[in-house]
């Protein structure tokens, strides 16, 4: 698949068969995370948590459902959830830390599309997780890191089809 097709035809997949992706595909997706550009090359300010344990997926989902007061899964029954964590300093510089995480997520998401794997960028479960310090402690993240972004992945019956992207979707100005 051409890169442009993977980017344009990407969509948030919210239905999963429950079937796990292959180790090869997971490694390829993780490689795109490690290939991501990171502000000032500070790769050690970040960590990834690859979650396939049904128990952990359930606990993270339950925590989010409680906090958002919803009854449906916020991880959509996907068999794999990758969390990006980073050091935050509570200063405007955190913008770079969040951007690093988003860049990593998008790289992995586009690779998932290229491999025909379902994926969806997840914020809700992450913000709920940040309200449960005990749960974060159990994740044993590198010292002083905070979960900031997530991506669910898994096999899906959904197809990535040609999408029309409206050119007026995001207000765009030119300065001349
Ligand atoms: C930062 C960010 C956070 C998101 N968080 C969630 C989420 O928690 N749950 C969800 O179902 N979708 C989430 N999404 C997906 C968006 O809702 C989706 O990308 C948007 O509606 C456009 O649809 P599309 O991805 O199908 O093109 C998130 C997307 C981004 C970029």
PDB file of N, CA and C in Angstrom, residues 37-123:
ATOM      1  N   UNK A  37      10.182  10.644  15.008  1.00  0.00           N
ATOM      2  CA  UNK A  37      10.986  11.778  15.453  1.00  0.00           C
ATOM      3  C   UNK A  37      10.578  12.156  16.879  1.00  0.00           C
ATOM      4  N   UNK A  38      11.559  12.519  17.692  1.00  0.00           N
ATOM      5  CA  UNK A  38      11.303  12.883  19.090  1.00  0.00           C
ATOM      6  C   UNK A  38      12.087  14.160  19.398  1.00  0.00           C
ATOM      7  N   UNK A  39      11.421  15.076  20.053  1.00  0.00           N
ATOM      8  CA  UNK A  39      12.025  16.383  20.341  1.00  0.00           C
ATOM      9  C   UNK A  39      13.413  16.241  20.974  1.00  0.00           C
ATOM     10  N   UNK A  40      14.387  16.884  20.360  1.00  0.00           N
ATOM     11  CA  UNK A  40      15.791  16.879  20.790  1.00  0.00           C
ATOM     12  C   UNK A  40      16.362  15.460  20.933  1.00  0.00           C
ATOM     13  N   UNK A  41      15.721  14.501  20.270  1.00  0.00           N
ATOM     14  CA  UNK A  41      16.215  13.117  20.293  1.00  0.00           C
ATOM     15  C   UNK A  41      16.182  12.472  21.665  1.00  0.00           C
ATOM     16  N   UNK A  42      15.294  12.987  22.555  1.00  0.00           N
ATOM     17  CA  UNK A  42      15.267  12.451  23.933  1.00  0.00           C
ATOM     18  C   UNK A  42      14.373  11.206  24.010  1.00  0.00           C
ATOM     19  N   UNK A  43      14.834  10.127  23.401  1.00  0.00           N
ATOM     20  CA  UNK A  43      14.050   8.881  23.384  1.00  0.00           C
ATOM     21  C   UNK A  43      13.884   8.306  24.790  1.00  0.00           C
ATOM     22  N   UNK A  44      14.840   8.611  25.680  1.00  0.00           N
ATOM     23  CA  UNK A  44      14.732   8.036  27.028  1.00  0.00           C
ATOM     24  C   UNK A  44      13.719   8.778  27.905  1.00  0.00           C
ATOM     25  N   UNK A  45      13.087   9.832  27.343  1.00  0.00           N
ATOM     26  CA  UNK A  45      12.030  10.515  28.107  1.00  0.00           C
ATOM     27  C   UNK A  45      10.684   9.817  27.898  1.00  0.00           C
ATOM     28  N   UNK A  46      10.708   8.755  27.090  1.00  0.00           N
ATOM     29  CA  UNK A  46       9.462   8.080  26.709  1.00  0.00           C
ATOM     30  C   UNK A  46       9.521   6.596  27.044  1.00  0.00           C
ATOM     31  N   UNK A  47       8.351   5.987  27.182  1.00  0.00           N
ATOM     32  CA  UNK A  47       8.306   4.520  27.252  1.00  0.00           C
ATOM     33  C   UNK A  47       6.993   4.033  26.667  1.00  0.00           C
ATOM     34  N   UNK A  48       7.025   2.797  26.201  1.00  0.00           N
ATOM     35  CA  UNK A  48       5.815   2.162  25.667  1.00  0.00           C
ATOM     36  C   UNK A  48       5.417   1.017  26.589  1.00  0.00           C
ATOM     37  N   UNK A  49       4.124   0.859  26.801  1.00  0.00           N
ATOM     38  CA  UNK A  49       3.618  -0.294  27.550  1.00  0.00           C
ATOM     39  C   UNK A  49       2.694  -1.060  26.613  1.00  0.00           C
ATOM     40  N   UNK A  50       3.090  -2.292  26.290  1.00  0.00           N
ATOM     41  CA  UNK A  50       2.323  -3.133  25.360  1.00  0.00           C
ATOM     42  C   UNK A  50       1.453  -4.067  26.199  1.00  0.00           C
ATOM     43  N   UNK A  51       0.149  -3.876  26.113  1.00  0.00           N
ATOM     44  CA  UNK A  51      -0.761  -4.616  27.002  1.00  0.00           C
ATOM     45  C   UNK A  51      -1.589  -5.622  26.203  1.00  0.00           C
ATOM     46  N   UNK A  52      -1.380  -6.900  26.512  1.00  0.00           N
ATOM     47  CA  UNK A  52      -2.175  -7.957  25.882  1.00  0.00           C
ATOM     48  C   UNK A  52      -2.923  -8.781  26.944  1.00  0.00           C
ATOM     49  N   UNK A  53      -2.588  -8.526  28.204  1.00  0.00           N
ATOM     50  CA  UNK A  53      -3.224  -9.274  29.285  1.00  0.00           C
ATOM     51  C   UNK A  53      -4.701  -8.887  29.373  1.00  0.00           C
ATOM     52  N   UNK A  54      -5.568  -9.910  29.299  1.00  0.00           N
ATOM     53  CA  UNK A  54      -7.015  -9.651  29.389  1.00  0.00           C
ATOM     54  C   UNK A  54      -7.348  -8.974  30.710  1.00  0.00           C
ATOM     55  N   UNK A  55      -6.622  -9.374  31.751  1.00  0.00           N
ATOM     56  CA  UNK A  55      -6.879  -8.796  33.070  1.00  0.00           C
ATOM     57  C   UNK A  55      -6.586  -7.290  33.058  1.00  0.00           C
ATOM     58  N   UNK A  56      -5.438  -6.924  32.497  1.00  0.00           N
ATOM     59  CA  UNK A  56      -5.082  -5.501  32.449  1.00  0.00           C
ATOM     60  C   UNK A  56      -6.040  -4.720  31.534  1.00  0.00           C
ATOM     61  N   UNK A  57      -6.362  -5.310  30.377  1.00  0.00           N
ATOM     62  CA  UNK A  57      -7.276  -4.615  29.457  1.00  0.00           C
ATOM     63  C   UNK A  57      -8.607  -4.361  30.164  1.00  0.00           C
ATOM     64  N   UNK A  58      -9.056  -5.369  30.900  1.00  0.00           N
ATOM     65  CA  UNK A  58     -10.334  -5.255  31.607  1.00  0.00           C
ATOM     66  C   UNK A  58     -10.269  -4.184  32.699  1.00  0.00           C
ATOM     67  N   UNK A  59      -9.161  -4.189  33.441  1.00  0.00           N
ATOM     68  CA  UNK A  59      -9.045  -3.217  34.543  1.00  0.00           C
ATOM     69  C   UNK A  59      -8.981  -1.783  34.030  1.00  0.00           C
ATOM     70  N   UNK A  60      -8.231  -1.583  32.942  1.00  0.00           N
ATOM     71  CA  UNK A  60      -8.123  -0.227  32.379  1.00  0.00           C
ATOM     72  C   UNK A  60      -9.469   0.232  31.832  1.00  0.00           C
ATOM     73  N   UNK A  61     -10.166  -0.700  31.181  1.00  0.00           N
ATOM     74  CA  UNK A  61     -11.471  -0.378  30.600  1.00  0.00           C
ATOM     75  C   UNK A  61     -12.489  -0.082  31.702  1.00  0.00           C
ATOM     76  N   UNK A  62     -12.500  -0.945  32.730  1.00  0.00           N
ATOM     77  CA  UNK A  62     -13.440  -0.759  33.839  1.00  0.00           C
ATOM     78  C   UNK A  62     -13.234   0.580  34.525  1.00  0.00           C
ATOM     79  N   UNK A  63     -11.952   0.920  34.745  1.00  0.00           N
ATOM     80  CA  UNK A  63     -11.618   2.190  35.390  1.00  0.00           C
ATOM     81  C   UNK A  63     -12.184   3.357  34.576  1.00  0.00           C
ATOM     82  N   UNK A  64     -12.005   3.288  33.245  1.00  0.00           N
ATOM     83  CA  UNK A  64     -12.478   4.372  32.373  1.00  0.00           C
ATOM     84  C   UNK A  64     -14.012   4.410  32.344  1.00  0.00           C
ATOM     85  N   UNK A  65     -14.629   3.229  32.270  1.00  0.00           N
ATOM     86  CA  UNK A  65     -16.096   3.196  32.215  1.00  0.00           C
ATOM     87  C   UNK A  65     -16.698   3.789  33.486  1.00  0.00           C
ATOM     88  N   UNK A  66     -16.039   3.504  34.624  1.00  0.00           N
ATOM     89  CA  UNK A  66     -16.525   4.063  35.888  1.00  0.00           C
ATOM     90  C   UNK A  66     -16.399   5.575  35.877  1.00  0.00           C
ATOM     91  N   UNK A  67     -15.226   6.071  35.469  1.00  0.00           N
ATOM     92  CA  UNK A  67     -14.969   7.509  35.526  1.00  0.00           C
ATOM     93  C   UNK A  67     -15.838   8.274  34.530  1.00  0.00           C
ATOM     94  N   UNK A  68     -16.048   7.693  33.349  1.00  0.00           N
ATOM     95  CA  UNK A  68     -16.881   8.369  32.342  1.00  0.00           C
ATOM     96  C   UNK A  68     -18.361   7.988  32.459  1.00  0.00           C
ATOM     97  N   UNK A  69     -18.640   7.076  33.418  1.00  0.00           N
ATOM     98  CA  UNK A  69     -20.014   6.659  33.669  1.00  0.00           C
ATOM     99  C   UNK A  69     -20.707   6.127  32.406  1.00  0.00           C
ATOM    100  N   UNK A  70     -19.993   5.226  31.716  1.00  0.00           N
ATOM    101  CA  UNK A  70     -20.583   4.584  30.527  1.00  0.00           C
ATOM    102  C   UNK A  70     -20.533   3.067  30.719  1.00  0.00           C
ATOM    103  N   UNK A  71     -21.381   2.364  29.977  1.00  0.00           N
ATOM    104  CA  UNK A  71     -21.417   0.902  30.160  1.00  0.00           C
ATOM    105  C   UNK A  71     -20.717   0.169  29.016  1.00  0.00           C
ATOM    106  N   UNK A  72     -20.445   0.873  27.909  1.00  0.00           N
ATOM    107  CA  UNK A  72     -19.797   0.183  26.783  1.00  0.00           C
ATOM    108  C   UNK A  72     -18.281   0.292  26.893  1.00  0.00           C
ATOM    109  N   UNK A  73     -17.592  -0.689  26.296  1.00  0.00           N
ATOM    110  CA  UNK A  73     -16.134  -0.731  26.371  1.00  0.00           C
ATOM    111  C   UNK A  73     -15.524   0.494  25.707  1.00  0.00           C
ATOM    112  N   UNK A  74     -14.563   1.083  26.372  1.00  0.00           N
ATOM    113  CA  UNK A  74     -13.845   2.229  25.779  1.00  0.00           C
ATOM    114  C   UNK A  74     -12.563   1.772  25.085  1.00  0.00           C
ATOM    115  N   UNK A  75     -12.326   0.431  25.128  1.00  0.00           N
ATOM    116  CA  UNK A  75     -11.206  -0.152  24.369  1.00  0.00           C
ATOM    117  C   UNK A  75     -11.755  -1.044  23.245  1.00  0.00           C
ATOM    118  N   UNK A  76     -13.070  -1.078  23.118  1.00  0.00           N
ATOM    119  CA  UNK A  76     -13.762  -1.725  21.995  1.00  0.00           C
ATOM    120  C   UNK A  76     -13.472  -3.216  21.849  1.00  0.00           C
ATOM    121  N   UNK A  77     -13.057  -3.867  22.939  1.00  0.00           N
ATOM    122  CA  UNK A  77     -12.792  -5.304  22.861  1.00  0.00           C
ATOM    123  C   UNK A  77     -11.539  -5.648  22.071  1.00  0.00           C
ATOM    124  N   UNK A  78     -10.678  -4.650  21.840  1.00  0.00           N
ATOM    125  CA  UNK A  78      -9.424  -4.911  21.113  1.00  0.00           C
ATOM    126  C   UNK A  78      -8.496  -5.748  21.999  1.00  0.00           C
ATOM    127  N   UNK A  79      -7.706  -6.642  21.394  1.00  0.00           N
ATOM    128  CA  UNK A  79      -6.848  -7.532  22.188  1.00  0.00           C
ATOM    129  C   UNK A  79      -5.503  -6.909  22.575  1.00  0.00           C
ATOM    130  N   UNK A  80      -5.243  -5.690  22.087  1.00  0.00           N
ATOM    131  CA  UNK A  80      -3.920  -5.086  22.296  1.00  0.00           C
ATOM    132  C   UNK A  80      -4.080  -3.579  22.491  1.00  0.00           C
ATOM    133  N   UNK A  81      -3.414  -3.083  23.520  1.00  0.00           N
ATOM    134  CA  UNK A  81      -3.456  -1.636  23.814  1.00  0.00           C
ATOM    135  C   UNK A  81      -2.024  -1.201  24.091  1.00  0.00           C
ATOM    136  N   UNK A  82      -1.560  -0.214  23.335  1.00  0.00           N
ATOM    137  CA  UNK A  82      -0.203   0.297  23.567  1.00  0.00           C
ATOM    138  C   UNK A  82      -0.314   1.700  24.152  1.00  0.00           C
ATOM    139  N   UNK A  83       0.307   1.875  25.309  1.00  0.00           N
ATOM    140  CA  UNK A  83       0.289   3.178  25.982  1.00  0.00           C
ATOM    141  C   UNK A  83       1.652   3.837  25.818  1.00  0.00           C
ATOM    142  N   UNK A  84       1.628   5.135  25.489  1.00  0.00           N
ATOM    143  CA  UNK A  84       2.862   5.922  25.447  1.00  0.00           C
ATOM    144  C   UNK A  84       2.904   6.772  26.720  1.00  0.00           C
ATOM    145  N   UNK A  85       4.006   6.666  27.448  1.00  0.00           N
ATOM    146  CA  UNK A  85       4.195   7.475  28.654  1.00  0.00           C
ATOM    147  C   UNK A  85       5.421   8.349  28.470  1.00  0.00           C
ATOM    148  N   UNK A  86       5.430   9.465  29.168  1.00  0.00           N
ATOM    149  CA  UNK A  86       6.557  10.387  29.035  1.00  0.00           C
ATOM    150  C   UNK A  86       6.739  11.200  30.310  1.00  0.00           C
ATOM    151  N   UNK A  87       7.895  11.852  30.380  1.00  0.00           N
ATOM    152  CA  UNK A  87       8.134  12.748  31.519  1.00  0.00           C
ATOM    153  C   UNK A  87       7.449  14.069  31.240  1.00  0.00           C
ATOM    154  N   UNK A  88       6.658  14.545  32.189  1.00  0.00           N
ATOM    155  CA  UNK A  88       6.042  15.865  32.067  1.00  0.00           C
ATOM    156  C   UNK A  88       6.673  16.778  33.106  1.00  0.00           C
ATOM    157  N   UNK A  89       6.790  18.054  32.748  1.00  0.00           N
ATOM    158  CA  UNK A  89       7.431  18.998  33.686  1.00  0.00           C
ATOM    159  C   UNK A  89       6.478  20.067  34.184  1.00  0.00           C
ATOM    160  N   UNK A  90       5.199  19.982  33.755  1.00  0.00           N
ATOM    161  CA  UNK A  90       4.210  21.007  34.119  1.00  0.00           C
ATOM    162  C   UNK A  90       4.678  22.391  33.682  1.00  0.00           C
ATOM    163  N   UNK A  91       5.312  22.459  32.524  1.00  0.00           N
ATOM    164  CA  UNK A  91       5.719  23.736  31.925  1.00  0.00           C
ATOM    165  C   UNK A  91       5.261  23.719  30.467  1.00  0.00           C
ATOM    166  N   UNK A  92       5.352  24.879  29.775  1.00  0.00           N
ATOM    167  CA  UNK A  92       4.961  24.879  28.346  1.00  0.00           C
ATOM    168  C   UNK A  92       5.772  23.885  27.519  1.00  0.00           C
ATOM    169  N   UNK A  93       6.930  23.460  28.015  1.00  0.00           N
ATOM    170  CA  UNK A  93       7.744  22.488  27.273  1.00  0.00           C
ATOM    171  C   UNK A  93       7.026  21.143  27.138  1.00  0.00           C
ATOM    172  N   UNK A  94       6.012  20.926  27.965  1.00  0.00           N
ATOM    173  CA  UNK A  94       5.269  19.658  27.868  1.00  0.00           C
ATOM    174  C   UNK A  94       4.608  19.500  26.504  1.00  0.00           C
ATOM    175  N   UNK A  95       4.422  20.620  25.803  1.00  0.00           N
ATOM    176  CA  UNK A  95       3.856  20.542  24.461  1.00  0.00           C
ATOM    177  C   UNK A  95       4.672  19.587  23.590  1.00  0.00           C
ATOM    178  N   UNK A  96       5.993  19.641  23.743  1.00  0.00           N
ATOM    179  CA  UNK A  96       6.859  18.755  22.953  1.00  0.00           C
ATOM    180  C   UNK A  96       6.655  17.303  23.383  1.00  0.00           C
ATOM    181  N   UNK A  97       6.498  17.090  24.683  1.00  0.00           N
ATOM    182  CA  UNK A  97       6.307  15.715  25.188  1.00  0.00           C
ATOM    183  C   UNK A  97       5.009  15.123  24.631  1.00  0.00           C
ATOM    184  N   UNK A  98       3.934  15.921  24.642  1.00  0.00           N
ATOM    185  CA  UNK A  98       2.660  15.435  24.085  1.00  0.00           C
ATOM    186  C   UNK A  98       2.785  15.206  22.587  1.00  0.00           C
ATOM    187  N   UNK A  99       3.514  16.116  21.911  1.00  0.00           N
ATOM    188  CA  UNK A  99       3.689  15.965  20.455  1.00  0.00           C
ATOM    189  C   UNK A  99       4.474  14.699  20.132  1.00  0.00           C
ATOM    190  N   UNK A 100       5.502  14.422  20.937  1.00  0.00           N
ATOM    191  CA  UNK A 100       6.269  13.175  20.738  1.00  0.00           C
ATOM    192  C   UNK A 100       5.327  11.976  20.783  1.00  0.00           C
ATOM    193  N   UNK A 101       4.480  11.956  21.797  1.00  0.00           N
ATOM    194  CA  UNK A 101       3.582  10.811  21.995  1.00  0.00           C
ATOM    195  C   UNK A 101       2.614  10.684  20.819  1.00  0.00           C
ATOM    196  N   UNK A 102       2.054  11.816  20.386  1.00  0.00           N
ATOM    197  CA  UNK A 102       1.094  11.779  19.282  1.00  0.00           C
ATOM    198  C   UNK A 102       1.763  11.315  17.993  1.00  0.00           C
ATOM    199  N   UNK A 103       3.015  11.728  17.810  1.00  0.00           N
ATOM    200  CA  UNK A 103       3.744  11.325  16.604  1.00  0.00           C
ATOM    201  C   UNK A 103       3.971   9.818  16.607  1.00  0.00           C
ATOM    202  N   UNK A 104       4.322   9.290  17.759  1.00  0.00           N
ATOM    203  CA  UNK A 104       4.544   7.839  17.886  1.00  0.00           C
ATOM    204  C   UNK A 104       3.243   7.082  17.601  1.00  0.00           C
ATOM    205  N   UNK A 105       2.160   7.570  18.199  1.00  0.00           N
ATOM    206  CA  UNK A 105       0.863   6.905  17.986  1.00  0.00           C
ATOM    207  C   UNK A 105       0.499   6.911  16.506  1.00  0.00           C
ATOM    208  N   UNK A 106       0.677   8.050  15.845  1.00  0.00           N
ATOM    209  CA  UNK A 106       0.270   8.141  14.441  1.00  0.00           C
ATOM    210  C   UNK A 106       1.147   7.245  13.557  1.00  0.00           C
ATOM    211  N   UNK A 107       2.442   7.201  13.840  1.00  0.00           N
ATOM    212  CA  UNK A 107       3.306   6.281  13.065  1.00  0.00           C
ATOM    213  C   UNK A 107       2.782   4.851  13.171  1.00  0.00           C
ATOM    214  N   UNK A 108       2.485   4.432  14.407  1.00  0.00           N
ATOM    215  CA  UNK A 108       2.012   3.049  14.614  1.00  0.00           C
ATOM    216  C   UNK A 108       0.659   2.844  13.934  1.00  0.00           C
ATOM    217  N   UNK A 109      -0.200   3.870  14.016  1.00  0.00           N
ATOM    218  CA  UNK A 109      -1.540   3.758  13.434  1.00  0.00           C
ATOM    219  C   UNK A 109      -1.465   3.590  11.917  1.00  0.00           C
ATOM    220  N   UNK A 110      -0.605   4.389  11.280  1.00  0.00           N
ATOM    221  CA  UNK A 110      -0.487   4.309   9.815  1.00  0.00           C
ATOM    222  C   UNK A 110       0.077   2.944   9.402  1.00  0.00           C
ATOM    223  N   UNK A 111       1.036   2.444  10.175  1.00  0.00           N
ATOM    224  CA  UNK A 111       1.593   1.120   9.853  1.00  0.00           C
ATOM    225  C   UNK A 111       0.517   0.043  10.020  1.00  0.00           C
ATOM    226  N   UNK A 112      -0.321   0.196  11.045  1.00  0.00           N
ATOM    227  CA  UNK A 112      -1.418  -0.766  11.237  1.00  0.00           C
ATOM    228  C   UNK A 112      -2.316  -0.778  10.003  1.00  0.00           C
ATOM    229  N   UNK A 113      -2.643   0.403   9.493  1.00  0.00           N
ATOM    230  CA  UNK A 113      -3.492   0.478   8.290  1.00  0.00           C
ATOM    231  C   UNK A 113      -2.801  -0.247   7.134  1.00  0.00           C
ATOM    232  N   UNK A 114      -1.510   0.020   6.952  1.00  0.00           N
ATOM    233  CA  UNK A 114      -0.766  -0.605   5.847  1.00  0.00           C
ATOM    234  C   UNK A 114      -0.792  -2.130   5.955  1.00  0.00           C
ATOM    235  N   UNK A 115      -0.875  -2.634   7.193  1.00  0.00           N
ATOM    236  CA  UNK A 115      -0.895  -4.084   7.421  1.00  0.00           C
ATOM    237  C   UNK A 115      -2.325  -4.643   7.440  1.00  0.00           C
ATOM    238  N   UNK A 116      -3.321  -3.754   7.292  1.00  0.00           N
ATOM    239  CA  UNK A 116      -4.723  -4.196   7.313  1.00  0.00           C
ATOM    240  C   UNK A 116      -5.221  -4.534   8.707  1.00  0.00           C
ATOM    241  N   UNK A 117      -4.599  -3.911   9.707  1.00  0.00           N
ATOM    242  CA  UNK A 117      -4.948  -4.167  11.117  1.00  0.00           C
ATOM    243  C   UNK A 117      -5.785  -2.994  11.632  1.00  0.00           C
ATOM    244  N   UNK A 118      -6.804  -3.284  12.429  1.00  0.00           N
ATOM    245  CA  UNK A 118      -7.629  -2.224  13.000  1.00  0.00           C
ATOM    246  C   UNK A 118      -6.866  -1.467  14.080  1.00  0.00           C
ATOM    247  N   UNK A 119      -7.133  -0.163  14.178  1.00  0.00           N
ATOM    248  CA  UNK A 119      -6.464   0.644  15.209  1.00  0.00           C
ATOM    249  C   UNK A 119      -7.293   1.884  15.501  1.00  0.00           C
ATOM    250  N   UNK A 120      -7.196   2.349  16.736  1.00  0.00           N
ATOM    251  CA  UNK A 120      -7.869   3.602  17.106  1.00  0.00           C
ATOM    252  C   UNK A 120      -7.063   4.302  18.201  1.00  0.00           C
ATOM    253  N   UNK A 121      -6.791   5.568  17.970  1.00  0.00           N
ATOM    254  CA  UNK A 121      -6.113   6.423  18.951  1.00  0.00           C
ATOM    255  C   UNK A 121      -7.056   6.581  20.152  1.00  0.00           C
ATOM    256  N   UNK A 122      -6.534   6.373  21.350  1.00  0.00           N
ATOM    257  CA  UNK A 122      -7.388   6.373  22.543  1.00  0.00           C
ATOM    258  C   UNK A 122      -6.902   7.409  23.560  1.00  0.00           C
ATOM    259  N   UNK A 123      -7.795   8.354  23.866  1.00  0.00           N
ATOM    260  CA  UNK A 123      -7.484   9.355  24.884  1.00  0.00           C
ATOM    261  C   UNK A 123      -8.277   9.093  26.178  1.00  0.00           C
TER     262      UNK A 123
END
